[in-house]
Short mmCIF file of C-alpha atoms in Angstrom, two decimals:
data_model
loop_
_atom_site.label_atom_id
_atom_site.label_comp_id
_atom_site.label_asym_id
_atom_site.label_seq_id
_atom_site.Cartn_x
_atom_site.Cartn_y
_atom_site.Cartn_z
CA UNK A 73 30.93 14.12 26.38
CA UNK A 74 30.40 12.04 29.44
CA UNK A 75 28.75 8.23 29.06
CA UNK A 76 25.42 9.64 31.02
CA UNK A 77 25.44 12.81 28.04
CA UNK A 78 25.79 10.35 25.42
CA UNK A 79 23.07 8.03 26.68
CA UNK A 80 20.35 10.96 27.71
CA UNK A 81 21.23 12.30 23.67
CA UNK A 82 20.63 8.71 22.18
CA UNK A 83 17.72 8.42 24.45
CA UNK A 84 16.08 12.09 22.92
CA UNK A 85 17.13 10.59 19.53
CA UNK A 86 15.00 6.81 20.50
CA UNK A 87 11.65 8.58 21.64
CA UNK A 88 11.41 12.63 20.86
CA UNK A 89 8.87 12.84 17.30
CA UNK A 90 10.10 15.78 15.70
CA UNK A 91 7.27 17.83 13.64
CA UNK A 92 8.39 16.45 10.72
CA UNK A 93 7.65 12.92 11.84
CA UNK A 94 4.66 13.96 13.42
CA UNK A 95 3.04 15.28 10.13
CA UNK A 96 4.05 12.14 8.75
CA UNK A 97 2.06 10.27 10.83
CA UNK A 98 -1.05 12.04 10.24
CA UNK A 99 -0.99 12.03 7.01
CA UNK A 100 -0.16 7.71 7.37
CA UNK A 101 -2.88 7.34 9.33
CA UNK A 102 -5.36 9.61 7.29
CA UNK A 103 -4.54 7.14 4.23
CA UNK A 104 -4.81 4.10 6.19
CA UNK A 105 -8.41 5.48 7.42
CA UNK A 106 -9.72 5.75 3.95
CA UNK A 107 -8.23 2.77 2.68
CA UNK A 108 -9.68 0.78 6.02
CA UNK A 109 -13.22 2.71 5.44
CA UNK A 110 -13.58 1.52 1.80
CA UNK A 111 -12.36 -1.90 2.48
CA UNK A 112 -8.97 -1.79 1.39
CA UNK A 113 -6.19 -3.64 2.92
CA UNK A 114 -5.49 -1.29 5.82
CA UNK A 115 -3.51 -0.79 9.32
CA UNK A 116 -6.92 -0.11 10.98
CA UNK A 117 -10.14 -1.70 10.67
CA UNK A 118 -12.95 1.06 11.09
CA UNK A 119 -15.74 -1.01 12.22
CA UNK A 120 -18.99 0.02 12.03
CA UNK A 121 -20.49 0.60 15.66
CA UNK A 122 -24.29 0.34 14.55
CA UNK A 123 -24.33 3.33 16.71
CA UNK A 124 -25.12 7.03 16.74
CA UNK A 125 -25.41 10.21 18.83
CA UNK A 126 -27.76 10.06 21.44
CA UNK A 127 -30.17 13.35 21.52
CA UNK A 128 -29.99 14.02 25.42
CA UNK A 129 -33.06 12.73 25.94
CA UNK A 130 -32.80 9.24 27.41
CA UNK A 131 -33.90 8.63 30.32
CA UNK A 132 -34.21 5.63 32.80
CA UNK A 133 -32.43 3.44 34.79
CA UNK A 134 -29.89 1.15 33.01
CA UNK A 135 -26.96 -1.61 33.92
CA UNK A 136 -23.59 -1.15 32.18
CA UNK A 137 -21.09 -3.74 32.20
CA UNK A 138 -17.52 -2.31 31.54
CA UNK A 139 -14.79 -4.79 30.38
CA UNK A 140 -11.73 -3.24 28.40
CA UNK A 141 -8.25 -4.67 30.62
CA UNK A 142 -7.23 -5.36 34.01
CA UNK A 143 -10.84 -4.66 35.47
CA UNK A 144 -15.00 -5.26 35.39
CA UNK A 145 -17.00 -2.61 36.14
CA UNK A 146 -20.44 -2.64 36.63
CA UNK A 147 -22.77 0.56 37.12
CA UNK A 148 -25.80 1.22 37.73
CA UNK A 149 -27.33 4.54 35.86
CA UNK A 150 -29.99 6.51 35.81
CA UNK A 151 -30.61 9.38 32.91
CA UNK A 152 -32.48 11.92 33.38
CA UNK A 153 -32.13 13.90 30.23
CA UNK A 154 -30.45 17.47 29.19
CA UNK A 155 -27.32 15.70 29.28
CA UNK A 156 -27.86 14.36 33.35
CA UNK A 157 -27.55 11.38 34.83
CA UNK A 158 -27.05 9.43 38.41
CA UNK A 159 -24.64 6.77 39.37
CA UNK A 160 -26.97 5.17 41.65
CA UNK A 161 -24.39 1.54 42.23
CA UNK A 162 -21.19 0.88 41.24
CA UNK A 163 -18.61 -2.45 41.70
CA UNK A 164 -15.28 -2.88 40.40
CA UNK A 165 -13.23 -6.19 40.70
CA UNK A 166 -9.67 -7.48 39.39
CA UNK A 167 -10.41 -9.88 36.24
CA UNK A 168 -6.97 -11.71 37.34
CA UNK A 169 -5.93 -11.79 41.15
CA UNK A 170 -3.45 -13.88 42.80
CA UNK A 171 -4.20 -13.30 46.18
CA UNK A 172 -7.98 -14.99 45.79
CA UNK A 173 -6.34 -17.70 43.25
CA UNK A 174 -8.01 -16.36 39.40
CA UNK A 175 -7.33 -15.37 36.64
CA UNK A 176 -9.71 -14.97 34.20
CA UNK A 177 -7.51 -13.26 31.41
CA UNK A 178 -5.27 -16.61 31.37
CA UNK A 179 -5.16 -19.37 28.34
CA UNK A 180 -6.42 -21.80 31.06
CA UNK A 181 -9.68 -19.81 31.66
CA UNK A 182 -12.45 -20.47 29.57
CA UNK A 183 -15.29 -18.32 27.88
CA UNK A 184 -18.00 -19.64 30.04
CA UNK A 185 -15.28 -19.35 33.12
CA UNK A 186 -15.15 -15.12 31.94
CA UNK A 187 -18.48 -14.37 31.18
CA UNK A 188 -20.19 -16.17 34.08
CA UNK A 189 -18.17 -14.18 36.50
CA UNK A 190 -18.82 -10.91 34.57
CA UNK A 191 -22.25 -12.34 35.23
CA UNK A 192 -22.05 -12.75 38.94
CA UNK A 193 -20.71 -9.03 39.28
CA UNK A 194 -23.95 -7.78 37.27
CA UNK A 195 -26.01 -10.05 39.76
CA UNK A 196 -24.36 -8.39 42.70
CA UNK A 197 -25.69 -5.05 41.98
CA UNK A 198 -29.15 -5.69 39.89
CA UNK A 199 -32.15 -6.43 42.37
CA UNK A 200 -33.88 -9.29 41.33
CA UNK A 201 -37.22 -8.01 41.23
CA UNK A 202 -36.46 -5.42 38.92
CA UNK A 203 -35.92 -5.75 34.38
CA UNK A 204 -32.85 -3.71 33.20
CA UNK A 205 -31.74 -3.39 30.20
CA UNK A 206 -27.66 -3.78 29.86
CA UNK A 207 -25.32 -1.90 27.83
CA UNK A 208 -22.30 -3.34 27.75
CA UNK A 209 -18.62 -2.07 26.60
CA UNK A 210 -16.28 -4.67 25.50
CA UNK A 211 -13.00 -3.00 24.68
CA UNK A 212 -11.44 -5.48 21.77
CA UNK A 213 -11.31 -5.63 18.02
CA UNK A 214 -14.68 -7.37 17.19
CA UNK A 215 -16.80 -7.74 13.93
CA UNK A 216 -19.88 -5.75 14.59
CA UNK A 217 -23.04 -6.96 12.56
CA UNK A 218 -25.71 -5.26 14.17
CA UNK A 219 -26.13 -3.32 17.37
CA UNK A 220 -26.13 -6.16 19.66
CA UNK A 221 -24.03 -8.49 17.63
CA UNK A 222 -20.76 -8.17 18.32
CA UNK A 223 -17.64 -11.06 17.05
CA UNK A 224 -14.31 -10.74 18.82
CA UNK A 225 -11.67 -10.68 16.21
CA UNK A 226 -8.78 -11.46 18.52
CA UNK A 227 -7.78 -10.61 22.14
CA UNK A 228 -5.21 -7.66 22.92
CA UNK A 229 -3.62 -6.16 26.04
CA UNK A 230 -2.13 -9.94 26.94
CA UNK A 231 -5.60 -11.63 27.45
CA UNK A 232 -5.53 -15.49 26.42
CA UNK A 233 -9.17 -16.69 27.52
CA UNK A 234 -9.93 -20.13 25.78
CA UNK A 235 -12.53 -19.93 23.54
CA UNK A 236 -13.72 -16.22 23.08
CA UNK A 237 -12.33 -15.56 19.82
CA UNK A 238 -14.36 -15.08 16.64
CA UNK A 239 -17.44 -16.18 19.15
CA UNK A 240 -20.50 -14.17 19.57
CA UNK A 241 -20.23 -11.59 22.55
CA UNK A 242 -23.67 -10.79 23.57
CA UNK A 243 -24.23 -14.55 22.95
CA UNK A 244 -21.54 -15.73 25.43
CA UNK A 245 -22.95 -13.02 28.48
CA UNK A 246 -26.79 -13.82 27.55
CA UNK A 247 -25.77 -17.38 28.41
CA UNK A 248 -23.98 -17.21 31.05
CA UNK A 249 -26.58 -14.67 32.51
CA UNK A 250 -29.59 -17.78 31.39
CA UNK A 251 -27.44 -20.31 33.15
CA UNK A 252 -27.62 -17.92 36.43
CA UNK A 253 -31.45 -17.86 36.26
CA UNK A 254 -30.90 -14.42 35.34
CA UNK A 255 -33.50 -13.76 33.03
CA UNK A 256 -34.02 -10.07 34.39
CA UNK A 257 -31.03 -8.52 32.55
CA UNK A 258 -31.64 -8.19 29.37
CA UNK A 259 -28.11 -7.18 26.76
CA UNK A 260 -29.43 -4.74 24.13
CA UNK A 261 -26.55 -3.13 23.15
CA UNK A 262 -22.31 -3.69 23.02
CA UNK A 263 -20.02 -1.17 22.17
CA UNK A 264 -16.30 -0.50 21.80
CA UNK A 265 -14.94 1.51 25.29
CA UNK A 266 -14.04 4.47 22.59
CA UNK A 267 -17.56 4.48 21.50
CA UNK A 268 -19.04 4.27 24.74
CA UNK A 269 -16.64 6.93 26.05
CA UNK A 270 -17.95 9.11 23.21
CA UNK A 271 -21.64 8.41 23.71
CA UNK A 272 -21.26 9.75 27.30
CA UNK A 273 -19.68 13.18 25.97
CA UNK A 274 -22.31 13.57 23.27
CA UNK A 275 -25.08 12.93 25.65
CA UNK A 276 -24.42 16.20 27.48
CA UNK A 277 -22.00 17.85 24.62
CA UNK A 278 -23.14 18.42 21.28
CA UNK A 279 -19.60 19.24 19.52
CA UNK A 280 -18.03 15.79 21.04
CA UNK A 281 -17.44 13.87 17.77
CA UNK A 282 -14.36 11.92 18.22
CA UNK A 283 -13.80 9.21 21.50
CA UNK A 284 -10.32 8.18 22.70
CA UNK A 285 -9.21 5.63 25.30
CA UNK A 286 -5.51 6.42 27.02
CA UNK A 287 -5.43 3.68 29.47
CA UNK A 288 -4.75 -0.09 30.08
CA UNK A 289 -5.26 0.41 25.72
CA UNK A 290 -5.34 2.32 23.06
CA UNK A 291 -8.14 2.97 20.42
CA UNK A 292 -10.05 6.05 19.34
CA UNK A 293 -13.26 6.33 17.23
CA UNK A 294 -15.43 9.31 15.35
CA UNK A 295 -18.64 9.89 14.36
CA UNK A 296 -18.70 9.24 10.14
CA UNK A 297 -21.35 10.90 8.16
CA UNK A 298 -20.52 9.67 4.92
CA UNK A 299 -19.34 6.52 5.08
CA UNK A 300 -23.16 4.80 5.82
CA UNK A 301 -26.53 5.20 4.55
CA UNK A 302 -26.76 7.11 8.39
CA UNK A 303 -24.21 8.84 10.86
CA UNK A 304 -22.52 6.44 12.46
CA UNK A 305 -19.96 5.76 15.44
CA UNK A 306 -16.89 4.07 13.61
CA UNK A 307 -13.92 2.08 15.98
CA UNK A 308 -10.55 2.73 14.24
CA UNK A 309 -9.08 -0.13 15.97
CA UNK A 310 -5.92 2.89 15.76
CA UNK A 311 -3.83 0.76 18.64
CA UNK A 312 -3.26 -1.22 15.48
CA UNK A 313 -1.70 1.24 13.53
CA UNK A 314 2.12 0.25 12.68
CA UNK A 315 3.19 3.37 10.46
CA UNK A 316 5.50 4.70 13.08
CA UNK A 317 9.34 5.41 13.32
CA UNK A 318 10.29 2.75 16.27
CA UNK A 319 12.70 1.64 18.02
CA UNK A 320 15.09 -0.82 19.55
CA UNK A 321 13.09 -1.16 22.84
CA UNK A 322 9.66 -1.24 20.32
CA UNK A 323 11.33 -4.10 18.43
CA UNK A 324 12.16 -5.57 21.53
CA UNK A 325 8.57 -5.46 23.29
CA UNK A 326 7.04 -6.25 20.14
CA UNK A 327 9.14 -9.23 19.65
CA UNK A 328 8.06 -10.77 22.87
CA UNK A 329 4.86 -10.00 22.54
CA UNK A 330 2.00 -12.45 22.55
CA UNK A 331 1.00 -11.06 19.11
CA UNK A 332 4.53 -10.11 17.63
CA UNK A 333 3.53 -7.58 14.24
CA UNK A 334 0.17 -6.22 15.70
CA UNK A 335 -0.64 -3.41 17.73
CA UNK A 336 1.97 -1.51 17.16
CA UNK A 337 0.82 1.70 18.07
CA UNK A 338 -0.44 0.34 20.79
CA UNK A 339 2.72 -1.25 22.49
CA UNK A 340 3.73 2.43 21.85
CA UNK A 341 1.84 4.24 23.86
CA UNK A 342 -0.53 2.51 26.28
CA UNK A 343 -0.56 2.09 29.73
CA UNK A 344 -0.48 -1.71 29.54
CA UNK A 345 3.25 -1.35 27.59
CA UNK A 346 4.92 1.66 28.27
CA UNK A 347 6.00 0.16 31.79
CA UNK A 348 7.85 -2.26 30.09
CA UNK A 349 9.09 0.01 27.71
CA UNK A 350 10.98 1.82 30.69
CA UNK A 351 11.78 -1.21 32.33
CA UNK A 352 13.73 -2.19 28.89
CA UNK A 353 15.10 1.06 28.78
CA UNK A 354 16.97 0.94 31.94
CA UNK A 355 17.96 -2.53 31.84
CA UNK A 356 19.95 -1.37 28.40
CA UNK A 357 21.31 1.66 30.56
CA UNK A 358 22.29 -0.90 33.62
CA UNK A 359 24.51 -2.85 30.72
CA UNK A 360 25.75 0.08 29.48
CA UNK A 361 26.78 0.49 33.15
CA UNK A 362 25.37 4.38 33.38
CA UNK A 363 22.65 3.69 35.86
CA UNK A 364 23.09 1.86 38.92
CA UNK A 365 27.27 1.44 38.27
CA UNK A 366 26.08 -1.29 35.87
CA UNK A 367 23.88 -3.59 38.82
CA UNK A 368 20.57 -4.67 37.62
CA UNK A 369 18.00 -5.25 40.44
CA UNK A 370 15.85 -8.24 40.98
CA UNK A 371 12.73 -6.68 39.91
CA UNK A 372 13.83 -4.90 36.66
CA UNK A 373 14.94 -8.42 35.58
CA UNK A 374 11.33 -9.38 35.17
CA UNK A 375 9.02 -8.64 32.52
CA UNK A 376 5.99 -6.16 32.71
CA UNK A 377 6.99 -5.66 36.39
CA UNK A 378 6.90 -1.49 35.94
CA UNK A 379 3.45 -0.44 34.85
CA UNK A 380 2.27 3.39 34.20
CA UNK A 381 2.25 4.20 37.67
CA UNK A 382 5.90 3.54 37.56
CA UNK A 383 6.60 5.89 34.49
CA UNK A 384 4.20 8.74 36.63
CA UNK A 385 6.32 8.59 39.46
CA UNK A 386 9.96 8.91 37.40
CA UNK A 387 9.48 11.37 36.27
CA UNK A 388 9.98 13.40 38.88
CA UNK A 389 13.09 11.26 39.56
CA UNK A 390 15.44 14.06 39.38
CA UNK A 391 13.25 16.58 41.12
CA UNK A 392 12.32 14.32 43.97
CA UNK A 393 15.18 12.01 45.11
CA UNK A 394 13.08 10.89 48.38
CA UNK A 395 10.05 9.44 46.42
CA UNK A 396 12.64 8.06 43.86
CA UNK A 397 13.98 6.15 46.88
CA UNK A 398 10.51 5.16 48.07
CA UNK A 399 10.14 4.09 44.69
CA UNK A 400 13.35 1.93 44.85
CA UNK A 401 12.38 0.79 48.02
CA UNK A 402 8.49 -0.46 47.08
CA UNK A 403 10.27 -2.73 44.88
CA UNK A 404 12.40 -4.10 47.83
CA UNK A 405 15.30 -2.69 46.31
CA UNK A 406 18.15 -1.58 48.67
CA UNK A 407 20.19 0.51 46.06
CA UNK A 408 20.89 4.06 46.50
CA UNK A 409 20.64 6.52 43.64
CA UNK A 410 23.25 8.74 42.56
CA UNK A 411 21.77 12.25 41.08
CA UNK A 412 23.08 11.23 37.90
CA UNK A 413 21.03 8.03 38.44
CA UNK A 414 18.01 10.39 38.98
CA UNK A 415 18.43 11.96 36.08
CA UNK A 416 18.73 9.10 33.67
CA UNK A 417 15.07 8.22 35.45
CA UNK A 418 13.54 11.18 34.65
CA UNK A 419 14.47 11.72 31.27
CA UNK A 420 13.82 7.80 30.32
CA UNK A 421 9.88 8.35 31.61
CA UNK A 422 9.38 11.85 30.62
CA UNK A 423 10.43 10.61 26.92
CA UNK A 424 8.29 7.48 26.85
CA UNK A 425 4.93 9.56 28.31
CA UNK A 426 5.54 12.62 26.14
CA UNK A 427 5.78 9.90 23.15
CA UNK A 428 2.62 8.45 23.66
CA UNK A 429 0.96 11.36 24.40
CA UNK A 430 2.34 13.18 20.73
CA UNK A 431 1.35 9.86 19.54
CA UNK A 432 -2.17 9.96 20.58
CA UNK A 433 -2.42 13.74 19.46
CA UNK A 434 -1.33 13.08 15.79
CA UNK A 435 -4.33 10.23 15.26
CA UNK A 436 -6.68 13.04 16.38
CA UNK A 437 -5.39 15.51 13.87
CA UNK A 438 -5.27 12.64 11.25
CA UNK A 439 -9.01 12.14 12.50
CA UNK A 440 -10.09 15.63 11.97
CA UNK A 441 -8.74 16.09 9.21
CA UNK A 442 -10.87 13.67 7.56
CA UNK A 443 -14.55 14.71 9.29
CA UNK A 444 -13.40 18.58 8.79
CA UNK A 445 -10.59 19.21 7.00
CA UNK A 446 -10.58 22.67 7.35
CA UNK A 447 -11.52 22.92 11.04
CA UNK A 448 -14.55 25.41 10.65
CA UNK A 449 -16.59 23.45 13.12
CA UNK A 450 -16.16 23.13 16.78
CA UNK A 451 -15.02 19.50 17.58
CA UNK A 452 -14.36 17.71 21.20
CA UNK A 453 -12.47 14.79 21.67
CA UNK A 454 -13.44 12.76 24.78
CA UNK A 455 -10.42 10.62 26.09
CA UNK A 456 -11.31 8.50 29.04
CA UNK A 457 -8.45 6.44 30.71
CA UNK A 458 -5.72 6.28 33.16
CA UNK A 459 -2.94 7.95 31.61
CA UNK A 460 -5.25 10.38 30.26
CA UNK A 461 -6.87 11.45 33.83
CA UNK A 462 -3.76 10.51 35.75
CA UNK A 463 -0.60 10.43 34.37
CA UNK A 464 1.46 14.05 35.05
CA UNK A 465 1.49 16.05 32.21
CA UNK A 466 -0.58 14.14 29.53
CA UNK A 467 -3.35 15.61 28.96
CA UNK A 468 -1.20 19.05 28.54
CA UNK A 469 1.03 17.47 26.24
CA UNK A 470 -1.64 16.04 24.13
CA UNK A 471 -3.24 19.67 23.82
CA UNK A 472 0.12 20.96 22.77
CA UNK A 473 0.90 19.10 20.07
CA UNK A 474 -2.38 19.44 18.81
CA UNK A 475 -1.30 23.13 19.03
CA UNK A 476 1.89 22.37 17.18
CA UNK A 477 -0.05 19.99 14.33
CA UNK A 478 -3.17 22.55 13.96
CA UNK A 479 -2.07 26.11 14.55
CA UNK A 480 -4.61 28.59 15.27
CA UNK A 481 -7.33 26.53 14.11
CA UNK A 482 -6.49 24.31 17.33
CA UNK A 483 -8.89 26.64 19.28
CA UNK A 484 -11.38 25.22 17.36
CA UNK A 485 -10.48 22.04 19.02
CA UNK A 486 -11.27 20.97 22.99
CA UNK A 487 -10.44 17.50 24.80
CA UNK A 488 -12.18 16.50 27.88
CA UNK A 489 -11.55 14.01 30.27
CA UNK A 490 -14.35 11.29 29.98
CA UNK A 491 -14.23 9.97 33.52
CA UNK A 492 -16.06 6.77 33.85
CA UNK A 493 -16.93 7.23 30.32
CA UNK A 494 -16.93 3.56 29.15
CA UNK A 495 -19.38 2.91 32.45
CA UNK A 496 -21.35 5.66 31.73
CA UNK A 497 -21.84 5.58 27.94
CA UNK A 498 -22.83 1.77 28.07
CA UNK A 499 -25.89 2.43 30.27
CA UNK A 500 -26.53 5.25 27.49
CA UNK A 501 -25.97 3.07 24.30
CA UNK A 502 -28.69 0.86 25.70
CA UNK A 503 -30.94 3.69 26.00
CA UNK A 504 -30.88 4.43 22.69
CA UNK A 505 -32.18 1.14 21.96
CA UNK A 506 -35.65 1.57 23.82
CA UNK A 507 -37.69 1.92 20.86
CA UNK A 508 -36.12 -1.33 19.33
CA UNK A 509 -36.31 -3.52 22.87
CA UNK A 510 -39.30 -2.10 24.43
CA UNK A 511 -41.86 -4.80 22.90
CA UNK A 512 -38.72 -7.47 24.31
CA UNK A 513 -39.32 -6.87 27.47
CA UNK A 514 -43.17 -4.98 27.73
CA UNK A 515 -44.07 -7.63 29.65
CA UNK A 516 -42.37 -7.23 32.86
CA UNK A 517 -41.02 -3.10 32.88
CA UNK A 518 -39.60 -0.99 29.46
CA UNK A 519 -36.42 0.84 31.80
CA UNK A 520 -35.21 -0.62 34.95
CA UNK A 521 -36.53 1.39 38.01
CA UNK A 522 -40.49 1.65 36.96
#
């Protein structure tokens, strides 16, 4: 067996989940769900949203403030009911970019540094003569005490800002937004990304019970019947889950890691880790002296220099030698790949993907089986997020190994792509809250376009 056989077979042994180890992780997960949900010591937290399913009927015009990784978004929404609604404006910006000297996700940035520039992004797009209310989605573990009460338990995804954690949310973004003379925007409601993802599918879908994010990070949540007096919306925190056969390359990762011991399913699977993942993985094949006849470029020598986007476009390494060049040669990189090379870049980024995406699919069967454990209802999952929408082959291999974890009662089973889900589902979580808000704001307009 040739060096390059040996290293593709250890590579197949490092990332491929066997069914075997796939059941085993549902059934982990399932236990560390009801051990989480009755206050147990548990992998996951399964916070309480304070949330529910929205009927369809909301309607008005509502800000959402979107704020889960690497970007703000801001939209403007209007509902019109029956499951419809209207992106009327819509901003995106870079919380960290070099080029216009920030960098609001560093240790050196502070809380009132974050929040008043999430501030200024709402103030671009919400006329000034106008009341809105504001949903907003902030996509980290927090303590939720009440709908609009939301305490960030600590940062993930590499953020450092000074000062945000175990603080108030809503009460750090109403005062930045008082300090801006912005007393037109009114917060009524904060939510998890997964629950706002999921509040977007139920508004139009009345099966969608369970609400993934496959992007930047990972996280899913599920509408819980039992566990409160009323439904409610509950965040697994699942990135957090750390029942899973690693290896090497996780140890590694994890190890230099801001939080070493925490998130480990989500330095598994995510779009914010698997880049490095791959980048680790070929550095070990450069010493191994398989890929590259054993010379490690510049770039690879850097951490979290390969993101997603990297991992999308190896794997068609093999298939496509001129856009593995281009690829090569975008990271000013003048060495030329052998076929064997190609090869070794294929397989390393089709394993990692196909991992996360199992990954993610075995949480959702865990999930199920605790709202339904027989599958006789219909259920949706609604996944929002980059890898989800754009990585090749994700979203199929998710729906497989449901397949493979379900069997025939998979059918009973549909995931749908979410797009702009965390935006979207914001604007509606803050429509559910008219009948609690109205008298708040009576004075000036109930919904934002009257």
């Amino acid at each position: 067996m040739s060096a390059v056989q040996q290293c593709l077979r250890q590579l197949q042994a490092d990332f491929a989940l066997s069914a075997a180890q796939l059941a085993a992780i549902v059934d982990a997960f399932l236990h560390d769900m009801e051990e989480g949900i009755n206050g147990r010591p548990s992998s996951l937290a399964m916070l309480p949203s304070f949330l529910t399913k929205p009927d369809g009927s909301e309607k008005g015009v509502f800000l959402a403030l979107d704020f889960g990784g690497t970007n703000v978004r801001v939209l403007l929404a209007e509902l019109t009911g029956k499951g419809k609604y209207t992106i009327l404006a819509r901003h995106n910006v870079l919380l960290a970019d070099r080029r216009k000297g920030y960098d609001y996700t560093s240790s050196s940035a502070t809380a009132a540094d974050l929040f008043g520039f999430l501030a200024d992004q709402l103030a671009l797009i919400a006329s000034p003569d106008k009341t809105y209310l504001l949903g907003h989605t902030f996509s980290f573990p927090c303590r939720q005490t009440g709908i609009n009460e939301s305490f960030l338990l600590y940062w993930t995804k590499e953020i450092q800002t000074a000062g945000v954690e175990g603080q108030n949310i809503a009460e750090l973004l109403r005062q930045a937004l008082s300090s801006r003379s912005l007393f037109h925007i009114h917060p009524v409601a904060i939510a998890n990304d997964t629950v706002s993802a999921l509040m977007a599918a139920a508004y139009q879908d009345v099966c969608a019970d369970i609400g993934s994010i496959c992007g930047t990070g990972h996280n899913t949540c599920y509408l819980d019947a039992f566990a409160h007096t009323q439904p409610m919306y509950i965040n697994i925190e699942a990135g957090n889950f750390d029942k899973l056969p690693g290896n090497r390359y996780d140890t590694l990762l994890d190890k230099a890691s801001s939080r070493p011991g925490a998130a480990i399913l989500e330095k598994c699977c995510s779009g914010r880790y698997i880049g490095e993942l791959l980048r680790l993985v070929l550095v070990d094949m450069i010493r191994q002296e398989v890929l590259f006849s054993g010379s490690c470029p510049l770039f690879l020598q850097n951490e979290h220099r390969l993101t997603g986007k990297d991992v999308a476009v190896l794997q068609y390494a093999a298939d496509k030698p001129d856009q593995t060049a281009a690829w090569l040669a975008s990271h000013n990189c003048q060495l030329i790949s052998t076929a064997a090379d190609q090869q070794l870049l294929q397989s390393a980024a089709k394993l990692i993907a196909g991992r996360s995406a199992r990954l993610a699919a075995a949480t959702y069967a865990a999930v199920l089986k605790r709202i339904d454990p027989s599958l006789d209802y219909r259920h949706t999952i609604a996944i929002d997020g980059s890898l989800y929408e754009k990585l090749p082959g994700y979203a199929d291999a998710v729906a497989a190994t449901l397949q493979e974890l379900l069997g025939s009662k998979s059918e009973q089973v549909k995931c749908i792509l979410a797009k702009d889900g965390s935006g979207i589902g914001a604007a509606i979580a803050a429509a559910t809250t008219q009948a609690i808000t109205h008298s708040c704001v009576r004075s000036t307009v109930p919904v934002a376009h009257m």
